[in-house]
CSV table of C-alpha atoms in Angstrom, one decimal:
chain,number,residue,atom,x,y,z
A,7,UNK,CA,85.6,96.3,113.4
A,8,UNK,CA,83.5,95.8,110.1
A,9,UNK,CA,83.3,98.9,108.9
A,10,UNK,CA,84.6,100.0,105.3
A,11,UNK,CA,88.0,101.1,105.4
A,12,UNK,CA,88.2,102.7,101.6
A,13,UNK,CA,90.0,99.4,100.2
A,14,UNK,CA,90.3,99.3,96.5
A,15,UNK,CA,91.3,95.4,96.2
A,16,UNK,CA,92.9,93.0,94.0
A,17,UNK,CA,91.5,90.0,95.8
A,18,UNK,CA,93.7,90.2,98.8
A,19,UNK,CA,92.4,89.0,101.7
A,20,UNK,CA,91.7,90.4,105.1
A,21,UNK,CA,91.3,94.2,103.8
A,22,UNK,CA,88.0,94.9,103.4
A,23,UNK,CA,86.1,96.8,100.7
A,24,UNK,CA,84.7,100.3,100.1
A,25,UNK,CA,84.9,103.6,101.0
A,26,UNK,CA,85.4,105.5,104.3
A,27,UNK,CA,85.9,108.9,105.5
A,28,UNK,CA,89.0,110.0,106.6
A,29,UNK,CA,90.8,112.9,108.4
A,30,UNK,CA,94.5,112.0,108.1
A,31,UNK,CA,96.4,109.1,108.6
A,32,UNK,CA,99.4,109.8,109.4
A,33,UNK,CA,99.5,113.5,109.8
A,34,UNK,CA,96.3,114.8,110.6
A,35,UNK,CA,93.7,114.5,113.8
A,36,UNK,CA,90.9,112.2,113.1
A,37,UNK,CA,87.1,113.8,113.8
A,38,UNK,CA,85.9,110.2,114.5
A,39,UNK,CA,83.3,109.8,117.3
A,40,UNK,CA,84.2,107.5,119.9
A,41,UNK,CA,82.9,104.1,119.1
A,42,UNK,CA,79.1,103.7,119.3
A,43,UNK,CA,77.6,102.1,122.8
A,44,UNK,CA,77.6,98.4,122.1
A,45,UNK,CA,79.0,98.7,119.0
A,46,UNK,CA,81.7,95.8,117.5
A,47,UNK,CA,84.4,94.5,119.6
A,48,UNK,CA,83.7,96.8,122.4
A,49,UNK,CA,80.8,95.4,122.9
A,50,UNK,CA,81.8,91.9,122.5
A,51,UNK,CA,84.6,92.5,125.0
A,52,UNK,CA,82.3,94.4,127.8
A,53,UNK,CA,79.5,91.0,127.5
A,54,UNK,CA,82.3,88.9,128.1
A,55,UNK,CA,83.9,91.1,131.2
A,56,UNK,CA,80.7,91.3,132.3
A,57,UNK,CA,79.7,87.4,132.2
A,58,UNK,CA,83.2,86.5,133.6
A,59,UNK,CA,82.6,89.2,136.4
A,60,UNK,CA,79.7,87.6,137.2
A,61,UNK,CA,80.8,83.8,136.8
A,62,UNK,CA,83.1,85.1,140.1
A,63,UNK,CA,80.3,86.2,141.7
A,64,UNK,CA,81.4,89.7,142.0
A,65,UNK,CA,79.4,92.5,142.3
A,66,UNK,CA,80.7,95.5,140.3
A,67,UNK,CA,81.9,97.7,142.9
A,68,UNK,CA,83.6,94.8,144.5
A,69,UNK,CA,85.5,93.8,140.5
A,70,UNK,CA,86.7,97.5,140.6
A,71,UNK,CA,88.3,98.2,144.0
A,72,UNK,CA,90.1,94.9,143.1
A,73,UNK,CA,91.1,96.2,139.6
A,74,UNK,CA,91.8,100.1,140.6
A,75,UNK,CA,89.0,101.3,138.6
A,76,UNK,CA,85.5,103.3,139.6
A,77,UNK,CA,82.3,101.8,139.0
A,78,UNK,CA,81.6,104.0,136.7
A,79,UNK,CA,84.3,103.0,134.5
A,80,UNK,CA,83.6,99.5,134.5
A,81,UNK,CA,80.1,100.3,133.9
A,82,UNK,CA,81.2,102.0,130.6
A,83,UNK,CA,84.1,99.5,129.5
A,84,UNK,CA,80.9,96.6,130.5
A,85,UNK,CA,78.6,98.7,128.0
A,86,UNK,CA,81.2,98.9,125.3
A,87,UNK,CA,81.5,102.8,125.8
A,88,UNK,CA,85.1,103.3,126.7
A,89,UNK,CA,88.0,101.1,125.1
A,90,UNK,CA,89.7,99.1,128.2
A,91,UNK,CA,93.4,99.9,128.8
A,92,UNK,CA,96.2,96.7,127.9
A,93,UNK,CA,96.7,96.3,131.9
A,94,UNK,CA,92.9,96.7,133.1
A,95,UNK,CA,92.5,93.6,130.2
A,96,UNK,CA,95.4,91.6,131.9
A,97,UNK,CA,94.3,92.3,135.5
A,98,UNK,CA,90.9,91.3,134.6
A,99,UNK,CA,91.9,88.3,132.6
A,100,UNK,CA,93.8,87.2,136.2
A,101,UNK,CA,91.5,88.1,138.7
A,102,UNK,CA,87.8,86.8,137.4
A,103,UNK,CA,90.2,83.5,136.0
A,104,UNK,CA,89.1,83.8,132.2
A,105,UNK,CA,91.9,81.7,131.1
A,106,UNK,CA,93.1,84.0,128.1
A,107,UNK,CA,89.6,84.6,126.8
A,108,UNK,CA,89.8,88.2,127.5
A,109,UNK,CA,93.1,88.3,126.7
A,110,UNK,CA,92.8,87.0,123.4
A,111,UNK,CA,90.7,90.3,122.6
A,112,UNK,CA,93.5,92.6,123.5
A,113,UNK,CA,94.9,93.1,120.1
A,114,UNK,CA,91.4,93.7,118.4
A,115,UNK,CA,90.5,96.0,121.4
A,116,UNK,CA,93.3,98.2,121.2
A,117,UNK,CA,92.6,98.6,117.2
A,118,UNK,CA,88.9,100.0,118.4
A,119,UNK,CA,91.2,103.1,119.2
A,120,UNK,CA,91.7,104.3,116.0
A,121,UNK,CA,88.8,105.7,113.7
A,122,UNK,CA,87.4,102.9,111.8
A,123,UNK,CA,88.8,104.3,108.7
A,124,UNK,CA,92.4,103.9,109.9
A,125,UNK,CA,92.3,100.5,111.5
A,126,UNK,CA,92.8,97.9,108.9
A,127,UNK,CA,95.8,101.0,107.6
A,128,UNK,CA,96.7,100.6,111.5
A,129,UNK,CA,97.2,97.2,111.4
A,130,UNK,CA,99.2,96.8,108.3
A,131,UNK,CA,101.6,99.8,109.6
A,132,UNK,CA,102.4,97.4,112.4
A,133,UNK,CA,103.4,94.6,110.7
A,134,UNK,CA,105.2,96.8,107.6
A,135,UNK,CA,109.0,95.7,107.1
A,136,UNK,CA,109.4,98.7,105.0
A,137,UNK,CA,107.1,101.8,105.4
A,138,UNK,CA,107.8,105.3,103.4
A,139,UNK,CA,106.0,108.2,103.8
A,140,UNK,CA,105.5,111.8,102.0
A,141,UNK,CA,104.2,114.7,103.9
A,142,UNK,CA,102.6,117.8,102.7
A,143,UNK,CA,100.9,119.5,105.7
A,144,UNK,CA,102.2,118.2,109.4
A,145,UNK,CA,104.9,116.4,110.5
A,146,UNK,CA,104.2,112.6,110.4
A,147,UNK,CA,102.1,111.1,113.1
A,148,UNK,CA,104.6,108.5,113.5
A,149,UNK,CA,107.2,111.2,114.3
A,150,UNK,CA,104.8,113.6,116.8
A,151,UNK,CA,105.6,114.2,120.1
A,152,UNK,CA,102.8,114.4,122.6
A,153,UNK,CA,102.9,118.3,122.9
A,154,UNK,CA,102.7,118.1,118.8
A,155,UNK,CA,100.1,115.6,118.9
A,156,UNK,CA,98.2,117.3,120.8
A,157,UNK,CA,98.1,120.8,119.4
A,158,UNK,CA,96.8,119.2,116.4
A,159,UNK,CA,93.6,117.4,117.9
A,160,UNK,CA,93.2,120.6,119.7
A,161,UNK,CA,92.9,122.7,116.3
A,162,UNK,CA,90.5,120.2,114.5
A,163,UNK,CA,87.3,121.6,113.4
A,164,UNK,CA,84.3,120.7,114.6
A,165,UNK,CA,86.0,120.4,117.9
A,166,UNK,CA,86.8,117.3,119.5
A,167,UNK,CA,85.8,115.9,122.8
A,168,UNK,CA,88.7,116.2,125.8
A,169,UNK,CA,88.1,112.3,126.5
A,170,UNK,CA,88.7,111.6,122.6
A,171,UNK,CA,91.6,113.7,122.4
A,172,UNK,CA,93.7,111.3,125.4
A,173,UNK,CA,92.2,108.4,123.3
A,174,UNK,CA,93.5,109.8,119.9
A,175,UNK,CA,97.1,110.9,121.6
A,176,UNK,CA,97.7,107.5,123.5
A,177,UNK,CA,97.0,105.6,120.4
A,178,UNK,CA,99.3,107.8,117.9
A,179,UNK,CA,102.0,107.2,120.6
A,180,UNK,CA,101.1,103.6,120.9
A,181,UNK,CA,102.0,103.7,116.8
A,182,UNK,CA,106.0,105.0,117.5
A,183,UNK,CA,106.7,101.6,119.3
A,184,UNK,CA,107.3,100.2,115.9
A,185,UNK,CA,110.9,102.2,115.9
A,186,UNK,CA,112.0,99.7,118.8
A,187,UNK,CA,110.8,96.3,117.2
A,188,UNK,CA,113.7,93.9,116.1
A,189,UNK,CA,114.6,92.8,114.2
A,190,UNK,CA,114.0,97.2,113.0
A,191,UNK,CA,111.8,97.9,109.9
A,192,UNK,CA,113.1,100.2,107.4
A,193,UNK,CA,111.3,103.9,107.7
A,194,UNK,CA,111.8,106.5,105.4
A,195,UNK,CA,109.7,109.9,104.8
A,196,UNK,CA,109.7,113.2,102.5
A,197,UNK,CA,108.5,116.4,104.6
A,198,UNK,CA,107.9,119.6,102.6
A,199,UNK,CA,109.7,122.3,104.1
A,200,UNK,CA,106.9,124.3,104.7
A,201,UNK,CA,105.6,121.8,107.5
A,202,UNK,CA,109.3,122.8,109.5
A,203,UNK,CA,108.2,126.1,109.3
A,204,UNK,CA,104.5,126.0,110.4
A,205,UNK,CA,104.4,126.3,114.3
A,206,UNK,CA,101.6,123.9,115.4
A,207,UNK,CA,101.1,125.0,119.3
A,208,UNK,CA,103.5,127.1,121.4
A,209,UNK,CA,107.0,128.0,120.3
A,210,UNK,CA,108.1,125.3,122.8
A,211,UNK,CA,106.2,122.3,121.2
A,212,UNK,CA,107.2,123.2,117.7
A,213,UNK,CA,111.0,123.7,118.8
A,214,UNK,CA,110.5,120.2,120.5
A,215,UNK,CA,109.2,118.8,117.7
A,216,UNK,CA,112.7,119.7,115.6
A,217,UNK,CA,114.1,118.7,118.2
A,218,UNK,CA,112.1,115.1,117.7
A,219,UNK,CA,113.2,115.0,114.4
A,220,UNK,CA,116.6,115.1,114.6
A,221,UNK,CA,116.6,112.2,117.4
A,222,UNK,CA,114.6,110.3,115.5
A,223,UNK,CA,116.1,111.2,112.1
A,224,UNK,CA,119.4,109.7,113.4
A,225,UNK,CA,118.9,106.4,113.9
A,226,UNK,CA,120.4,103.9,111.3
A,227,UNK,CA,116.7,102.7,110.1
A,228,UNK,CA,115.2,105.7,109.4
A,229,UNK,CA,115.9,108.5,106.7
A,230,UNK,CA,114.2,111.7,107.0
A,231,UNK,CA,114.1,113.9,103.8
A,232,UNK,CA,113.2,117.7,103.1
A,233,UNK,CA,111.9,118.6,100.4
A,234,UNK,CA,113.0,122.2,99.6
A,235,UNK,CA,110.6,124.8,98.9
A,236,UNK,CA,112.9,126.7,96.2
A,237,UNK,CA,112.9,123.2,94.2
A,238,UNK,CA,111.7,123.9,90.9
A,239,UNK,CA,110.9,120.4,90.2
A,240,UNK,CA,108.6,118.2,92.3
A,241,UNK,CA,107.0,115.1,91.6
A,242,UNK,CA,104.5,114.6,94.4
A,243,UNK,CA,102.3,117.6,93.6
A,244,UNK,CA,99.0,114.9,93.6
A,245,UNK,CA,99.2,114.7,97.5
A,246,UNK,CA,100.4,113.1,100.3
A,247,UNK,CA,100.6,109.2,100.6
A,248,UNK,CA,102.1,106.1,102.0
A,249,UNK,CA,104.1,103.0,101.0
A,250,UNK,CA,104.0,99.8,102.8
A,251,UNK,CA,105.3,96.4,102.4
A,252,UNK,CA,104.3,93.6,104.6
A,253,UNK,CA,106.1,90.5,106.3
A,254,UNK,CA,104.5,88.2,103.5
A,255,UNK,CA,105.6,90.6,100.8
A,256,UNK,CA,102.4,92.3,100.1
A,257,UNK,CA,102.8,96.1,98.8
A,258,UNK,CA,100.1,98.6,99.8
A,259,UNK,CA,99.7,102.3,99.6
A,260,UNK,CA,97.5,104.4,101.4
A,261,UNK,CA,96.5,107.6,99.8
A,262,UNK,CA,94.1,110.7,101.3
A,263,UNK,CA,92.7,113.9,100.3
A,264,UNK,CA,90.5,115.7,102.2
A,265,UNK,CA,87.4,113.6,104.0
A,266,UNK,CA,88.6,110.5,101.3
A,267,UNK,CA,91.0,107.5,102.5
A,268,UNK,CA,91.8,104.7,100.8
A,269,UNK,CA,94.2,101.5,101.0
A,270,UNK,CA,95.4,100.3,97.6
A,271,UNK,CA,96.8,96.5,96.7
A,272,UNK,CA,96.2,97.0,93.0
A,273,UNK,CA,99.6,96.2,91.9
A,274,UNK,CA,100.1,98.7,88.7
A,275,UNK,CA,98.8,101.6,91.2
A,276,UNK,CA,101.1,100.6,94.4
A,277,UNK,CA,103.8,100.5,91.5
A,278,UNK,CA,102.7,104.6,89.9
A,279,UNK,CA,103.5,106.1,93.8
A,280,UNK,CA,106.3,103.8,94.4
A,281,UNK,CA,108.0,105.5,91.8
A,282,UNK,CA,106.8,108.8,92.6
A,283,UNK,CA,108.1,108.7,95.9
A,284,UNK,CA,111.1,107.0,94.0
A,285,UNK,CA,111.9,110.5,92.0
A,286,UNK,CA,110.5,112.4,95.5
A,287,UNK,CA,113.6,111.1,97.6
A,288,UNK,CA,115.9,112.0,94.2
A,289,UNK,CA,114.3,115.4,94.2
A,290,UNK,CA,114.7,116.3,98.0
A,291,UNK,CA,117.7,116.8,100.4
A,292,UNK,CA,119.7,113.9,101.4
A,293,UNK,CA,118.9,112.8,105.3
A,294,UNK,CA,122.2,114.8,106.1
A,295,UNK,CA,121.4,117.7,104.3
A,296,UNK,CA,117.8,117.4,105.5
A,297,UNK,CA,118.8,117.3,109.6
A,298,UNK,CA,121.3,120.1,109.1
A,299,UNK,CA,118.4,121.8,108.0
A,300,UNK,CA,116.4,121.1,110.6
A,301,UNK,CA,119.2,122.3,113.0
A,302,UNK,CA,119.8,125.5,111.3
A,303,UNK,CA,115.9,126.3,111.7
A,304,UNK,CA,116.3,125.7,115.6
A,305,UNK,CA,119.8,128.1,115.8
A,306,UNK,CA,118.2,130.9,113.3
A,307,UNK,CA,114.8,131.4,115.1
């Protein structure tokens, strides 16, 4: 959980410094290896299931017919090599009686799911009370559906590893719950047209995706915007990005090109793509126009 995240700071704490590669945030698969055997809070974790397990006096095979796990897999999530599910932690936490130790790691072991570039980005999109984002090349991870999701990991190159596919789908999923949080955050993103008309996977996932769109495009907290490819003026031709405010009032950006990611809190250049995506929203369709869109593409082809 140390590693760089591609911060460029104003003294801000709790963000880290330097740089890290990156495959896509919000949009994009990320070509991250799964974490390294023993390696941060995996490994912290597995030493303490594994102390615990034996405090109980439990042989391993014993812990996992109790938990509904094979041995194997305990063996790995002991090691640090595979990230422990929410409800193997609770079960755990219950039956070798760690009194909330383990459970107190549940928050930082479900952030080991995401690249280390994305995590501290990860965490700050949880907490945002107001997140904006512009798109240039796939629908927003936020807004995937599984089938979607999954198409894309599947067309990364190098290839990626089955087992880190699940483990990149469940936690993109895991990121949508913030649409149900209440009080609801305020969501807003800019899609270039071209990304409605690019069919990632079958004809069936990129229909469904639409169809995502428009379900999720109607609720009263979130505005989805096209950006129309005849529009002869366009203000975000630098890249994709995205705007974030926190519970404490903080304003961050997160900005990627290529194998480059970075989280800014430098005030003036949070303030340069806050109006960018300011003259982006004036330049695209209105949410209405935008969904109409959307359902016209679904009729028409």
């Amino acid at each position: 959980m140390n590693e760089p995240t591609g911060v460029e700071s104003d003294g801000t704490p709790g963000l880290g410094e330097g740089r890290q590669r990156e495959s896509g945030l919000a949009t994009g698969a990320e070509p991250e290896p799964p974490p390294e055997v023993g390696s941060g809070i995996l490994r912290v974790f597995g030493r303490q299931l594994k102390r615990f397990r034996m405090r109980a006096g439990l042989e391993r095979p014993e812990f996992a017919s109790m938990v509904g796990y094979s041995v194997s897999t305990i063996a790995a999530y002991e090691q640090g090599r595979r990230i422990p599910p929410p409800r193997l932690i609770d079960q755990a936490d219950e039956v070798l009686d760690a009194g909330g130790v383990l459970l107190e790691m549940k928050e930082e072991v479900a952030r080991a799911q995401y690249p280390p570039f994305f995590r501290d980005a990860a965490k700050l999109e949880a907490e945002a009370v107001e997140l904006h984002v512009y798109d240039t090349h796939l629908v927003n991870g936020l807004l995937q559906t599984e089938e979607y999701a999954r198409a894309v990991f599947r067309m990364w190159r190098p290839l990626l590893d089955e087992g880190l596919i699940e483990q990149r789908i469940t936690a993109r999923l895991a990121r949508q719950a913030i649409f149900a949080r209440r009080p609801p955050s305020n969501f807003s993103f800019v899609i270039e047209e071209a990304v409605l008309h690019r069919r990632i996977g079958a004809e069936h996932v990129w229909r469904g995706q639409l169809e995502q769109l428009i379900l999720v495009g109607q609720a009263r907290n979130v505005e989805i915007q096209v950006m129309p490819m005849r529009r002869g003026e366009h203000a975000g031709l630098a890249g994709p990005f995205t705007l974030m405010e926190t519970q404490d009032g903080r304003r961050i950006a997160y900005t990627e090109v290529q194998s480059d990611s970075r989280l800014h809190t430098e005030r003036a250049r949070v303030r340069e793509l806050e109006a960018t995506y300011g003259t982006l929203r004036a330049q695209a369709l209105t949410p209405q126009e935008s969904l109409a869109l959307v359902e016209r593409l679904l009729r028409e082809e």
